[in-house]
XYZ file of C-alpha atoms in Angstrom:
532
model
C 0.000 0.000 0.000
C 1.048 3.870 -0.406
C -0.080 6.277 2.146
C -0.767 9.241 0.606
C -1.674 12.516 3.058
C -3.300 14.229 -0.643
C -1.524 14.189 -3.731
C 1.993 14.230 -3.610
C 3.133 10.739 -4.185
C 2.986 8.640 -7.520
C -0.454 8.203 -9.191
C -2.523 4.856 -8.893
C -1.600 1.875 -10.800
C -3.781 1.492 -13.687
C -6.363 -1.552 -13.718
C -8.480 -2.917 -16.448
C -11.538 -0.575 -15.088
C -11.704 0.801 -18.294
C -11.688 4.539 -17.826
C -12.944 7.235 -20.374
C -9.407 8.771 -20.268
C -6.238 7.182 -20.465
C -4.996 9.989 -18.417
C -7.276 9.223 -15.218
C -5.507 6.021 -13.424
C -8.210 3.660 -12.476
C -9.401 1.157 -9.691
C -11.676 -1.140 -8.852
C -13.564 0.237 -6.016
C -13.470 3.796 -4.383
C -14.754 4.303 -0.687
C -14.926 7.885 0.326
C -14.801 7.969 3.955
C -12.020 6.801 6.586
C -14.545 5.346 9.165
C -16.357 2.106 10.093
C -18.121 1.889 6.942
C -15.650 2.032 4.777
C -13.773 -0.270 7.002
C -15.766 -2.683 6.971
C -16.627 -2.783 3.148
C -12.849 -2.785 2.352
C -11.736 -5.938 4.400
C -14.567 -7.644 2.981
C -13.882 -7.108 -0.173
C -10.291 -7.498 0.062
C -10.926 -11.248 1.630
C -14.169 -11.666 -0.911
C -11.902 -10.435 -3.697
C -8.147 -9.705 -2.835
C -7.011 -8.944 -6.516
C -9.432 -5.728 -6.937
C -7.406 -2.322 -6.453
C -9.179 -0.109 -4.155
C -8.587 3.652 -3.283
C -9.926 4.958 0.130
C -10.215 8.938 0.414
C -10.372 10.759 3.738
C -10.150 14.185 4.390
C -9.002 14.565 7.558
C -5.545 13.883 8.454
C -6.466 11.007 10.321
C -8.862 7.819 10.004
C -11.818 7.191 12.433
C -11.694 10.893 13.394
C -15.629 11.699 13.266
C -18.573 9.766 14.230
C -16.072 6.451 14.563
C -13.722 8.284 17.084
C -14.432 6.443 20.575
C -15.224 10.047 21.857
C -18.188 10.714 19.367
C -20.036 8.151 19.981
C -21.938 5.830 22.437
C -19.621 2.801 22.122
C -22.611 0.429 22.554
C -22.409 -2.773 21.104
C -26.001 -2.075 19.939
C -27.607 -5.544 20.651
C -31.150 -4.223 21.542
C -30.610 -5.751 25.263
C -31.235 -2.427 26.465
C -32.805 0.190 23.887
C -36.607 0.205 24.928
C -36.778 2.509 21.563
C -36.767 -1.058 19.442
C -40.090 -2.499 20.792
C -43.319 -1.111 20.847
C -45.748 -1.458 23.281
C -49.313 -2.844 21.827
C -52.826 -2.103 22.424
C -53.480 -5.068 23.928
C -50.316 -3.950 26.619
C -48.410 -6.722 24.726
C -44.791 -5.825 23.074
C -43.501 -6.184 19.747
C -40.166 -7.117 19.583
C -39.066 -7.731 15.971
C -37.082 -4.625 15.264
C -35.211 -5.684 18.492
C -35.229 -9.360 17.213
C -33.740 -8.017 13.532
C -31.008 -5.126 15.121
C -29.539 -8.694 17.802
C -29.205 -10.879 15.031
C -27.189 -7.785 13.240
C -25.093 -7.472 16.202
C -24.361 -11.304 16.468
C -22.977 -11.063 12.468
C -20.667 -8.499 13.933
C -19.566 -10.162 16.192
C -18.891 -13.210 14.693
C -17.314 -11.170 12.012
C -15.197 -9.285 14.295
C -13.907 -13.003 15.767
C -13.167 -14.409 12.309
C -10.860 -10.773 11.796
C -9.139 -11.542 15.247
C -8.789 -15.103 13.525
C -7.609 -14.148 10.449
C -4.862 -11.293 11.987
C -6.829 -8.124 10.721
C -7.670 -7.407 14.074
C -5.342 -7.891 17.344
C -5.481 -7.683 20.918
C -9.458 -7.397 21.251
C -9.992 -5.741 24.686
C -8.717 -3.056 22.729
C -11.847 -2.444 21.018
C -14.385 -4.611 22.831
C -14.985 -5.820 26.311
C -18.097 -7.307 28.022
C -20.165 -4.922 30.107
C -23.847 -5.983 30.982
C -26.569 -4.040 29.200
C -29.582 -2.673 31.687
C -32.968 -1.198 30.828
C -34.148 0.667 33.967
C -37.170 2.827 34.810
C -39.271 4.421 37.226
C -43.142 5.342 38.002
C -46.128 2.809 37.138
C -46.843 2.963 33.855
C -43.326 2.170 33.053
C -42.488 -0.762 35.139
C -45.281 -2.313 33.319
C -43.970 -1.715 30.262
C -40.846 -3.240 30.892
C -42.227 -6.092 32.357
C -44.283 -6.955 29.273
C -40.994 -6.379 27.722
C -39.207 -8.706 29.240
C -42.231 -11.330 28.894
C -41.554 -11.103 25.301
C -38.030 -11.183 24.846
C -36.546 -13.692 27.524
C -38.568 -16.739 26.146
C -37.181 -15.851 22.922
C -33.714 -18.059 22.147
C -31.624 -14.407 21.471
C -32.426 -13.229 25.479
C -31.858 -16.039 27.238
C -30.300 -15.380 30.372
C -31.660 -11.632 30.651
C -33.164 -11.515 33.967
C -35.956 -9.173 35.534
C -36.146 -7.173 39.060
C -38.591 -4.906 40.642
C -36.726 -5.626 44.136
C -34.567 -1.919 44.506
C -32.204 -4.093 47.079
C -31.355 -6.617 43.525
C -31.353 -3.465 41.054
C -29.065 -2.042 43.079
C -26.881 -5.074 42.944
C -26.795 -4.843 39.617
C -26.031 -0.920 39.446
C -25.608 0.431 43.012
C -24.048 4.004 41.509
C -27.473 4.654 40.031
C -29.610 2.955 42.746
C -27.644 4.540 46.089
C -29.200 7.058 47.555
C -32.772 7.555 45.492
C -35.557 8.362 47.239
C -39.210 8.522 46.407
C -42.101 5.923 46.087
C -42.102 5.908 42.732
C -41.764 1.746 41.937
C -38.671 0.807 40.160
C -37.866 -1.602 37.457
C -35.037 -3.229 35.579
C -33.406 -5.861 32.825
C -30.059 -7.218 32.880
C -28.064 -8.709 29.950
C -24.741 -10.134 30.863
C -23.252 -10.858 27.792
C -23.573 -6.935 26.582
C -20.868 -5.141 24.959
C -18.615 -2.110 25.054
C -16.966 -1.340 21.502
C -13.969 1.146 20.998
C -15.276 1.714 17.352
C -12.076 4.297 16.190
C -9.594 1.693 17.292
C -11.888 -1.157 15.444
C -11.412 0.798 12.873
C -7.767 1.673 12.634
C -7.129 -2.263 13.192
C -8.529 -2.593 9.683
C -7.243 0.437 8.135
C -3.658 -0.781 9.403
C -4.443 -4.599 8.215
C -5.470 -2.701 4.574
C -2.528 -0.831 4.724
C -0.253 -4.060 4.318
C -1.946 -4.752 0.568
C -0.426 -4.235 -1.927
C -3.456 -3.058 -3.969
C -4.983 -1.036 -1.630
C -4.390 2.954 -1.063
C -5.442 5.382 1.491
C -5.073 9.230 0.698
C -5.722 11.366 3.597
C -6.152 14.963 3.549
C -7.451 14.542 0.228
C -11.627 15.713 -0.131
C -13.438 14.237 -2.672
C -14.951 17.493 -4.351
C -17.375 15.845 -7.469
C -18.815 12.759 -8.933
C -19.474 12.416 -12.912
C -20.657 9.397 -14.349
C -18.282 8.402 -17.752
C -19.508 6.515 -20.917
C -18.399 3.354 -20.089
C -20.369 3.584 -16.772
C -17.435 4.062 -14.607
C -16.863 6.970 -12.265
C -14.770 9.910 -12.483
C -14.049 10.751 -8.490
C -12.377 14.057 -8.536
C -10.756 15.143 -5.532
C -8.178 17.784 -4.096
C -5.611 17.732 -1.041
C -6.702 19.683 1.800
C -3.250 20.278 2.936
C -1.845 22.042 -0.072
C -3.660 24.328 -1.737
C -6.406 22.461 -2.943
C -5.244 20.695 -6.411
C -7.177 18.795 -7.887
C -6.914 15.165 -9.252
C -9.220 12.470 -10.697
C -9.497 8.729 -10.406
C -11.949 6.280 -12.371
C -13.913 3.855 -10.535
C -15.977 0.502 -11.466
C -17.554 1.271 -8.011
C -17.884 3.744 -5.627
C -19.256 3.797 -2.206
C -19.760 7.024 0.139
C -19.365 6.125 3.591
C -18.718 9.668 4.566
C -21.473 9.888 7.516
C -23.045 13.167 7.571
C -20.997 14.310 4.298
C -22.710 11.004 2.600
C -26.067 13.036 1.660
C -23.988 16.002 -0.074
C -21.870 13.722 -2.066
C -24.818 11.129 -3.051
C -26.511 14.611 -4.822
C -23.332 15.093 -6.753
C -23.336 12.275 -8.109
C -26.581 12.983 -10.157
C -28.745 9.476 -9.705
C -31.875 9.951 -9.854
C -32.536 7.965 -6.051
C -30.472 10.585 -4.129
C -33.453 13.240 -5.569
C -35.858 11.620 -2.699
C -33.379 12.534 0.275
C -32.797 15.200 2.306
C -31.267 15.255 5.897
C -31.640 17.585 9.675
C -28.201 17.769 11.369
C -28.260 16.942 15.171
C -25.617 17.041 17.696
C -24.721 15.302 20.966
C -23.166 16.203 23.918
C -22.157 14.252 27.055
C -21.677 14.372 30.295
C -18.699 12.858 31.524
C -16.417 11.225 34.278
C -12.921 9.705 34.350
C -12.790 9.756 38.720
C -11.890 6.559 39.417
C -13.529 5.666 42.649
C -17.104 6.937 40.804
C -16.125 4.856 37.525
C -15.531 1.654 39.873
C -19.347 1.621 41.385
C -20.493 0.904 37.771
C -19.945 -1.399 35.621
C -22.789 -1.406 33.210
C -24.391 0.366 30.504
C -28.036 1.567 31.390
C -30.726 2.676 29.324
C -33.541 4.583 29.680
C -37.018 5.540 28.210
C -36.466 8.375 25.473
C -38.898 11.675 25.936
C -42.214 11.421 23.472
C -41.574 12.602 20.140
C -37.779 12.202 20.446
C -35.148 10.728 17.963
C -33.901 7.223 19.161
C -30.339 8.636 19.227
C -31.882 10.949 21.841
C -32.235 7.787 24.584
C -30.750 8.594 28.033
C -27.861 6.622 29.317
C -25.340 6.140 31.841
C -22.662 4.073 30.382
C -19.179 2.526 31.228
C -16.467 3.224 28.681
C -13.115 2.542 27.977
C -12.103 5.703 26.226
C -8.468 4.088 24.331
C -7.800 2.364 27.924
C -9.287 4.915 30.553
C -11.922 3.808 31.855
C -14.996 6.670 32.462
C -18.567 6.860 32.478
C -20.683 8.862 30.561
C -24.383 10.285 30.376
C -26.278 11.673 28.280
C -27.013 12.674 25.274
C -28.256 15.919 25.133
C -29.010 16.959 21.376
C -27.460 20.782 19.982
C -28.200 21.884 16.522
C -25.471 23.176 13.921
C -25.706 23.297 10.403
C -22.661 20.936 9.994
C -23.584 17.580 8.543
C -19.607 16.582 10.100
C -18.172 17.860 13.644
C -15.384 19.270 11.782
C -17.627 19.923 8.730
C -18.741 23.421 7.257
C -21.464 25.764 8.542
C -22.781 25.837 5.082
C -23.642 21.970 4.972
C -27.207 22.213 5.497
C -28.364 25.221 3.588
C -26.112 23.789 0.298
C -28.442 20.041 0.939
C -31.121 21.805 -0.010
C -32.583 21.241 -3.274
C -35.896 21.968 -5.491
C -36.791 17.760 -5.045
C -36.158 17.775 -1.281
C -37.457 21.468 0.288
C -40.776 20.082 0.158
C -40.261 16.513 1.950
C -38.031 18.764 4.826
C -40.719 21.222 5.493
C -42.883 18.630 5.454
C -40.850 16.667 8.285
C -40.940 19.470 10.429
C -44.569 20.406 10.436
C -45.482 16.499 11.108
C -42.916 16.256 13.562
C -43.962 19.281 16.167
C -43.233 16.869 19.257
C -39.577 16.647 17.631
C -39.031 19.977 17.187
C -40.107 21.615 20.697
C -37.773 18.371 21.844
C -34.792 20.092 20.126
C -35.787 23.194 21.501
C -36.386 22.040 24.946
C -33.101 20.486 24.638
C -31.419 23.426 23.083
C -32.505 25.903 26.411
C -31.029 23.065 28.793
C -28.150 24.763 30.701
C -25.574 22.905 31.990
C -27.238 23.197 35.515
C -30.194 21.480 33.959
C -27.424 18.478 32.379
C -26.278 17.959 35.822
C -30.169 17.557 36.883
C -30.795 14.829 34.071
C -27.714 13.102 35.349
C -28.785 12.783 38.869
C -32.477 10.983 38.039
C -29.557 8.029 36.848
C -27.064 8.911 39.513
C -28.622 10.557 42.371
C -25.372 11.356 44.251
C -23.350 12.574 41.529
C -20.567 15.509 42.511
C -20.987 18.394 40.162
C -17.194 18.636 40.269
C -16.163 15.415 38.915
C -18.315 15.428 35.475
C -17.207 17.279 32.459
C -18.966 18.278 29.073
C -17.869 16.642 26.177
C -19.645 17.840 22.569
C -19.787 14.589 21.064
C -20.484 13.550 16.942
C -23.016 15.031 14.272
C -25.424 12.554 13.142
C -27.613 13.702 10.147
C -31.292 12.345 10.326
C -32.121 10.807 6.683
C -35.653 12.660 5.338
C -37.064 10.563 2.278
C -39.973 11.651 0.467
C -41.764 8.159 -0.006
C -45.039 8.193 -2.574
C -47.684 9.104 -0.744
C -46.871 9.989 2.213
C -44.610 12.520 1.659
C -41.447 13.787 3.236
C -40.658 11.038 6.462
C -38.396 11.098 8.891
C -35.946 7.628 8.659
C -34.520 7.223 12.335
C -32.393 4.631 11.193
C -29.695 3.793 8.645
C -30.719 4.191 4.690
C -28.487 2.385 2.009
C -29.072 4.040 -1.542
C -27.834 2.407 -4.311
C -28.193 3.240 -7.790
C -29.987 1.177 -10.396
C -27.032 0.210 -12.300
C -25.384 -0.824 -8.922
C -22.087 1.115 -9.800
C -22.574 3.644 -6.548
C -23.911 3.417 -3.047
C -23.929 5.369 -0.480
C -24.916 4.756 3.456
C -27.254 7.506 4.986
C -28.872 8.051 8.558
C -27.265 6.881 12.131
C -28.167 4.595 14.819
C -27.307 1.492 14.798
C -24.603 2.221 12.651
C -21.443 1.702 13.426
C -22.435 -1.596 15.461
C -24.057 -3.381 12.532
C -21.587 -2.077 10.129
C -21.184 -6.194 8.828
C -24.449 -6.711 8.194
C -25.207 -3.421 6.052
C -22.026 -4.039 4.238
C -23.337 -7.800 3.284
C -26.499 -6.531 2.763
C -24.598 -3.977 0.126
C -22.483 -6.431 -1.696
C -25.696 -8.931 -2.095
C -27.601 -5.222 -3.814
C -24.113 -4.103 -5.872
C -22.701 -7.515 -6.738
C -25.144 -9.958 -6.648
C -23.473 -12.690 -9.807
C -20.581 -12.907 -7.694
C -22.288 -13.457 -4.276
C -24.088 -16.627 -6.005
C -20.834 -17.749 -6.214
C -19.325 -21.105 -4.467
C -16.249 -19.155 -3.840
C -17.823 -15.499 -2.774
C -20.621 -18.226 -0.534
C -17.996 -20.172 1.229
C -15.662 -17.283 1.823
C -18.809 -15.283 3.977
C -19.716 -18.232 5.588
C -16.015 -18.490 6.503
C -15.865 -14.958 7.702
C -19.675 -15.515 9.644
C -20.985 -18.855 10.098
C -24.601 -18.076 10.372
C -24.419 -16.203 6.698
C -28.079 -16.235 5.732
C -29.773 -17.836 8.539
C -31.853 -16.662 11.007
C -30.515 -17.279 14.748
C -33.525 -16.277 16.769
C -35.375 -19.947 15.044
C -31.648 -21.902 15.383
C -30.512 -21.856 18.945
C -28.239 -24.995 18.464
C -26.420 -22.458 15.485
C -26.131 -19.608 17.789
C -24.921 -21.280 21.027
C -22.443 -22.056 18.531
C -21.503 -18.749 16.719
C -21.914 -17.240 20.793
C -19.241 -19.448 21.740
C -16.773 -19.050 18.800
C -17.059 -15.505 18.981
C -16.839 -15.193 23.071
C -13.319 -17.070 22.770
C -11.732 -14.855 19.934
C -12.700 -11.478 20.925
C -11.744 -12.796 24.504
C -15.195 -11.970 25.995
C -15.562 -12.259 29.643
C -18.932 -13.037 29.829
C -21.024 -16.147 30.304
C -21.709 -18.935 28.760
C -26.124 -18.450 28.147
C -25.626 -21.331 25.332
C -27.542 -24.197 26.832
C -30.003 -21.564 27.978
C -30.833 -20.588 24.190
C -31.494 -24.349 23.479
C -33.797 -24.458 26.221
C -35.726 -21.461 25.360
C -39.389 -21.968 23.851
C -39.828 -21.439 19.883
C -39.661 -18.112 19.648
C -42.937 -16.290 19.845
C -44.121 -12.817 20.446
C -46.169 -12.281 23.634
């Protein structure tokens, strides 16, 4: 590999892309975007594929510097143990739980992906980037203690939650999370789930595992510093990716591509529109921001170790979910709360104030005004949010951690996340909480939009974009036994086959050296899986 910080070093070594210019060098694949996306696509291809050329542009300085960097994000292993916000209560005071049921079996591919890296020597050392740390749900007052319980009638019968257990007692809740529990007072009944096998992730070091690993092939390239400024279609149905060096002035160079994919977070939704497809007319995107509270005292870090979730405001985003976590920010451990949601016209923490205004377009103004006058309850959340001052943070905090000390917690201003709007027949412009993945019709480009999950089922979307993109060679034996090499369960569903994912549980709980235990023989036990 060359590392190239822009454009200084020797061009790309031409490929049999077949560019419109003989000038342009060309590769097989482009992926705009240093992060966990990109990542993730580019190890997968290079094991699916190892004698494609691909060219990775980034325009920071540095990979896994935005919404991957372990400080701009939750670092949940987003399992939906914990996140009330994927099941639904029913009429009937029943729960659905088959987003939750579709996000765990998401999580499990990652994981077992993850262990077959560690395997393979693309990733090292796990407890670098992932260590076990239970996942809680907890809430207070009536209404919601009933909720939860119905919740956890649903899920722990089903093969996927084995093992999560259920308290009302305060004395056993506070076994499980004493920093949260000590010293609340009130009436108010109390409630909570416990996962043991949950997960911490370190998602910028994940990511610079695989960046390094890409690093040692020979046909891949990584330019940093380097922008990617426009996107034009050629004759031959290649792609002309022009970019310039952000560290020199700004010159310009181009590169042809069989296939491109934009991975760039919030900067995805400009670049899809440059590229001219007619699917990236539908989309437009609202910026919001996160901040956290947070603590690296050592003596309050040590009373918790667990990641607890709470019931998100009505009207809401799900990225807006309060949540007292433990971390390990790159080996210090800390604990943080929060989010609380700011507003800035950036679509990227380091991006321009200009991003939102220049998103704008004749095919999308509509669907966006449209968002906002069906969404009130959203928008006097932002602006509830927005008034907070930090004395009102510190307030939040203590409903999770009653005897916090104003002087140990800090405020950290965390990632931009850019909430997809699609304007879908019919209906008009909708807001898409989670992640989109546009392709276009001739499956040469693709771009990821949106946020939570994200990062955590970064696998699955990325086999879910090669299946879209490259579907001849997925029917292959060799592309077939190659992802059921890299994750066992490839195309089966584990929430129907405990036997399958006692096993992929186990394989991936010794590679990634999880400390947690072993809930195997309860997931063969479980009933058939069933909603209640």
């Amino acid at each position: 590999m060359k590392l190239r910080h822009g454009i200084t070093l020797c061009s790309l070594p031409t490929t049999q892309a077949g560019a419109a210019s003989g000038d342009t060098p060309n590769v097989d694949v482009v992926l705009i975007g240093g992060g966990t996306m990109s990542a993730t696509l580019g190890t997968l291809l290079q094991s699916l594929q190892p004698d494609w050329s691909i060219q990775l542009f980034e325009r920071l300085d540095r990979a896994a510097e935005e919404s991957s960097n372990v400080w701009n994000n939750a670092g949940t292993g987003h399992s939906a143990f914990a996140e009330m916000n994927y099941t639904s209560p029913q009429p009937d005071g029943s729960v659905d739980i088959q987003r939750a049921i579709g996000i765990t079996e998401q999580f499990e591919v990652s994981r077992q992906y993850w262990a077959s890296q560690v395997r393979d020597g693309v990733l090292s050392e796990p407890r670098s980037f992932i260590n076990t740390v239970p996942h809680l749900s907890f809430v207070w007052g009536q209404d919601r203690v009933s909720f939860l319980n119905a919740r956890f009638e649903a899920m722990h019968r089903n093969p996927l939650y084995a093992g999560m257990e259920y308290a009302e007692d305060p004395a056993k809740i506070a076994e499980w999370i004493p920093l949260v529990m000590s010293g609340r007072e009130g009436s108010d009944p109390v409630a909570a789930t416990r996962m043991p096998i949950g997960t911490e992730v370190n998602y910028g070091e994940l990511t610079r595992q695989m960046m390094d690993s890409l690093a040692q092939r020979d046909n891949f390239e990584l330019s940093l510093n380097t922008q990617v400024r426009d996107l034009k279609r050629n004759a031959d149905g290649s792609w002309k990716v022009t970019v310039a060096n952000t560290s020199d002035g700004g010159n310009e160079r181009s590169v042809n591509a069989r296939f491109v994919f934009i991975g760039a977070g919030g900067a995805a939704l400009p670049l899809l529109q440059k590229s001219g497809i007619p699917e990236a007319k539908q989309y437009g995107g609202f910026p919001v921001g996160g901040q956290f509270l947070y603590t690296t005292n050592q003596e309050v870090v040590a009373k918790h170790d667990a990641k607890v979730y709470g019931l998100a405001p009505a009207g809401s985003p799900p990225m807006s979910v309060p949540h007292i976590d433990k971390r390990i920010l790159d080996g210090t451990p800390a604990i943080m709360f929060g989010p609380f949601a700011t507003f800035s016209s950036k679509f990227l923490k380091n991006g321009s104030w200009t991003d939102l205004m220049r998103s704008i377009t004749p095919s999308n103004l509509w669907p966006m005004t449209k968002v906002g006058l069906d969404n009130l309850d959203l928008v006097r959340y932002l602006i509830s949010q927005l008034r907070m001052s930090e004395e009102d943070q510190f307030e939040e905090l203590k409903g999770y951690y009653p005897e916090a000390k104003r002087a140990d917690w800090k405020l950290w201003t965390a990632g931009q996340r850019v909430q997809t709007i699609k304007d879908v027949e019919g209906k008009g412009g909708t807001l898409q909480f989670g992640t989109e993945l546009v392709s276009g019709a001739e499956g040469t480009i693709a771009a990821l939009l949106g946020a939570s999950p994200g990062a955590s089922t970064a696998p699955s979307i990325m086999l879910r974009l090669i299946e879209e993109v490259f579907p001849e060679q997925v029917k292959s034996e060799a592309w077939q036994s190659k992802l059921r090499e890299l994750v066992p369960s490839y195309g089966q569903a584990l929430a129907s086959n405990p036997t399958l994912l006692s096993e992929v549980r186990a394989m991936s709980r010794e590679l990634l050296e999880l400390d947690e235990p072993d809930l195997g023989q309860a997931a063969i036990d479980a009933p058939s899986p069933r909603q209640h």
